[in-house]
Amino acid sequence: MRKIRFLQALQQAKVTLNEQQLTACLHVDQPLLLLAAPGTGKTTTTIAKIGYLLHDCAYQPHEILAVTFSRAAAQDMRQRFMHFFPQLPPVTFLTIHALALQIIRATQMPFQLIDGEFSEKRRIFRQLYRAKYQEYPSEEVVESIESYCGLIKNLHVTPTQFTTIAKERGFDIVKGAEEVYEAYETYKQNHQPQLIDYDDMLTEALRILETDAHVRQDFTTRFRFILVDEAQDTSVVQHAIIEWLAEPHQKIYMVADDDQSIYQFRGSDVTQLFDFTKRYPTGKTLTLTQNYRSTQQIVKTANQFIPHVSKRFAKKMTTMNEEGVPPRIVLCQSHHEQMTFILHLIKAQPYANTAVLYRNNASSIAVAHMLMEENIPFYVKDVYGRFFTHFIMQDLRNYLRLAYGSQVKHYRIIDAIRPRFKGYVKKEHIAQLAEKDPQANLWETLRTLPQMQPYQIRFFEKCEKIFPTLQDKTPSDAIQAVLYELDYYKQLEKYINFMKMNEEACLRILSTIQLIAQSAKTLVAFFTRLDELEQQIRQSKQQYGQEAVTLSTFHSSKGLEFDQVLLIDVQEGQVPTFHEVKAFEDNKAALDEPLRLFYVAMTRAKTQLHIFATKRQPSSFLAYVK
Ligand SMILES: Nc1ncnc2c1ncn2[C@@H]1O[C@H](COP(=O)(O)OP(=O)(O)OP(=O)(O)O)[C@@H](O)[C@H]1O
């Protein structure tokens, strides 16, 4: 009898739950892990369940806490809740970070948040790195250090423990990360008041729950029922926080799809779900398997693909949707041919029906470039501004700038590209250049500086000969000359290896620059094109919800759906990366995450799924697409 009012309210909102969804809603007395396959209505079910708790189980809105993965998800859930139950006051929808901040604030301890999170934190990393190594790190290095620090906090491990985990999972540890991490921790501790960043919020909140009974009681009595959305992407420290909060009453509901766990690189840990009933001994696991999104053919392909993940909860999606057409794998002769194919498919449908999905953000640039040439509106989900400021892009711009004026006054350009001129130009040379006649020939001046070795002199002679010729070349030929005649490619490889950077990602940036260069006749036209492209990509946010093609990484496509989905650049080295393949030699679970990521991408399709790769090295995962 207890469920009557809740069902009536749902009926008014024109929502009919299926049997599995209803069972999950009504299970409120013990902990519940609800495993929901893609498109099976996990959000619908979670919101309906909140309605049940309020309508029929005597919970007050302030006693219910719904924890979401992101601010956008919290907002989306709140809106859907208001749509389903307009007559009910909303419950507390919070991200785990917002919750952690409330816990810290409850202690009255003095602290200061690192302001403007990303920019300020990165400024500190740069400063600490420079203090340690006497040179500024590139933005790519700063980003890697940042992710290293975040992982340590989210996995709740020491740097030594992390080294082992990194090896098992195929994570890179960039040069300097360990040292900067230590310095960063000390810097925050010594600051008055203590500094806290986004990741510290979680570890601090956990420490408080573990040690401060007063605060703990305050929160556990306030929130009598806890719902956790996207629990497959919850990190070790986040799970621990939730466990403390749920500990006295054991009223916990987690909704997750272990097959869609894709944020391991940020510290999420799907293995925590496998221990759900150890953590909550009275807990139960239920599943949602009826997919409302995709055709039978797409569901069948997804069902055959996902068991290749080594550890998962076995579950099989079903659908009552139409049969549809089988997903198609297209192996192309070249990248260019892939682009021609996708253009054809995009043009065959209303633009908003199509999403182009890729593993790496760099792929978005080539697609945006093509769509811009064709005057087709597009919306880029994650704007990849980094491409335009990437150190390789800056290097090439600087090299080409030197083609227009090789005078001593440009010595700052040489300083900027010095890490790739290693062995040829040293720091003291820059200081010496600064004192020379600014109008003098740069290469001649360098060549005649004291104590230059024959190999250096030979290199500067080559520069003097080649740089002036670049102006008259097409951009594409000029870049080739920089790469191979001026040895940039060799220097770049050395630098990437020395810094322990991700080589594939860097080389992808380079190949995309080369691709854009092919469409311009002069260097000026090339630079103008790059500026226009950057501007258009940044402005593409305005196309959201309009008649535009969506461009998204596999990661950011989670939760979305489109009639036609085009998965591009499905090459070995990207899907999976070579690092992941290497890690697989020692750890048979190392390919689980990339497999799940590919599964997330393919399950976005409602009626048509096309998968593209070039014949040269297609992804080994394609063998599992049947
Ligand atoms: N019982 C139902 N009857 C009809 N349609 C439903 C039902 N439950 C969910 N749906 C529809 O299925 C689609 C997917 O639902 P929802 O967005 O809640 O799924 P999801 O499980 O969160 O998906 P994913 O995990 O893949 O992002 C929505 O269009 C929703 O309206």
Short mmCIF file of N, CA and C and ligand atoms in Angstrom, two decimals, residues 16-18 21 37-44 80 260 292-293 559 561 604, ligand 1:
data_model
loop_
_atom_site.label_atom_id
_atom_site.label_comp_id
_atom_site.label_asym_id
_atom_site.label_seq_id
_atom_site.Cartn_x
_atom_site.Cartn_y
_atom_site.Cartn_z
N THR A 16 6.02 5.65 -16.90
CA THR A 16 5.65 4.30 -16.46
C THR A 16 6.93 3.51 -16.26
N LEU A 17 7.13 3.01 -15.07
CA LEU A 17 8.36 2.26 -14.81
C LEU A 17 8.18 0.80 -15.23
N ASN A 18 9.27 0.20 -15.70
CA ASN A 18 9.17 -1.24 -15.96
C ASN A 18 9.39 -1.99 -14.65
N GLN A 21 12.74 -1.48 -12.88
CA GLN A 21 12.87 -0.12 -12.35
C GLN A 21 12.03 0.03 -11.07
N ALA A 37 22.58 -0.94 -17.14
CA ALA A 37 23.22 -0.93 -18.46
C ALA A 37 22.88 0.39 -19.17
N PRO A 38 23.60 0.73 -20.25
CA PRO A 38 23.35 2.01 -20.92
C PRO A 38 21.90 2.14 -21.40
N GLY A 39 21.37 3.34 -21.27
CA GLY A 39 20.03 3.63 -21.82
C GLY A 39 18.90 2.89 -21.15
N THR A 40 19.13 2.42 -19.92
CA THR A 40 18.09 1.63 -19.25
C THR A 40 17.29 2.45 -18.24
N GLY A 41 17.55 3.75 -18.21
CA GLY A 41 16.74 4.63 -17.38
C GLY A 41 17.20 4.72 -15.94
N LYS A 42 18.52 4.79 -15.73
CA LYS A 42 18.99 4.86 -14.34
C LYS A 42 18.64 6.20 -13.71
N THR A 43 18.70 7.27 -14.52
CA THR A 43 18.35 8.57 -13.95
C THR A 43 16.86 8.61 -13.64
N THR A 44 16.08 8.10 -14.59
CA THR A 44 14.62 8.03 -14.39
C THR A 44 14.31 7.28 -13.09
N ARG A 80 15.04 17.44 -13.55
CA ARG A 80 14.18 16.30 -13.88
C ARG A 80 13.29 15.94 -12.69
N GLN A 260 30.59 1.06 -17.62
CA GLN A 260 30.81 2.43 -18.09
C GLN A 260 31.78 3.20 -17.19
N TYR A 292 16.28 1.47 -23.67
CA TYR A 292 15.24 2.22 -24.38
C TYR A 292 15.82 3.04 -25.53
N ARG A 293 17.14 2.97 -25.70
CA ARG A 293 17.80 3.88 -26.64
C ARG A 293 18.04 3.29 -28.03
N GLY A 559 26.36 9.55 -21.30
CA GLY A 559 25.06 10.14 -20.95
C GLY A 559 24.33 10.74 -22.15
N GLU A 561 22.99 10.78 -26.35
CA GLU A 561 22.52 9.82 -27.36
C GLU A 561 22.23 10.56 -28.66
N ARG A 604 26.15 5.05 -27.49
CA ARG A 604 25.48 6.36 -27.65
C ARG A 604 24.53 6.34 -28.85
N1 LIG B 1 10.25 2.97 -18.22
C1 LIG B 1 10.55 3.68 -19.29
N2 LIG B 1 9.70 3.75 -20.33
C2 LIG B 1 10.01 4.44 -21.44
N3 LIG B 1 11.16 5.11 -21.61
C3 LIG B 1 12.05 5.07 -20.62
C4 LIG B 1 11.80 4.37 -19.40
N4 LIG B 1 12.88 4.52 -18.59
C5 LIG B 1 13.76 5.29 -19.28
N5 LIG B 1 13.26 5.62 -20.47
C6 LIG B 1 13.93 6.45 -21.49
O1 LIG B 1 15.18 5.87 -21.79
C7 LIG B 1 16.14 6.89 -22.11
C8 LIG B 1 17.36 6.68 -21.23
O2 LIG B 1 17.02 7.01 -19.90
P1 LIG B 1 18.08 7.65 -18.91
O3 LIG B 1 18.64 8.91 -19.48
O4 LIG B 1 17.46 7.71 -17.56
O5 LIG B 1 19.12 6.48 -19.07
P2 LIG B 1 20.50 6.19 -18.45
O6 LIG B 1 20.42 4.82 -17.91
O7 LIG B 1 20.87 7.30 -17.52
O8 LIG B 1 21.45 6.14 -19.72
P3 LIG B 1 23.07 6.09 -19.82
O9 LIG B 1 23.60 5.40 -18.61
O10 LIG B 1 23.38 5.34 -21.06
O11 LIG B 1 23.49 7.50 -19.94
C9 LIG B 1 15.45 8.22 -21.88
O12 LIG B 1 15.02 8.72 -23.11
C10 LIG B 1 14.27 7.85 -20.98
O13 LIG B 1 13.16 8.71 -21.15
#
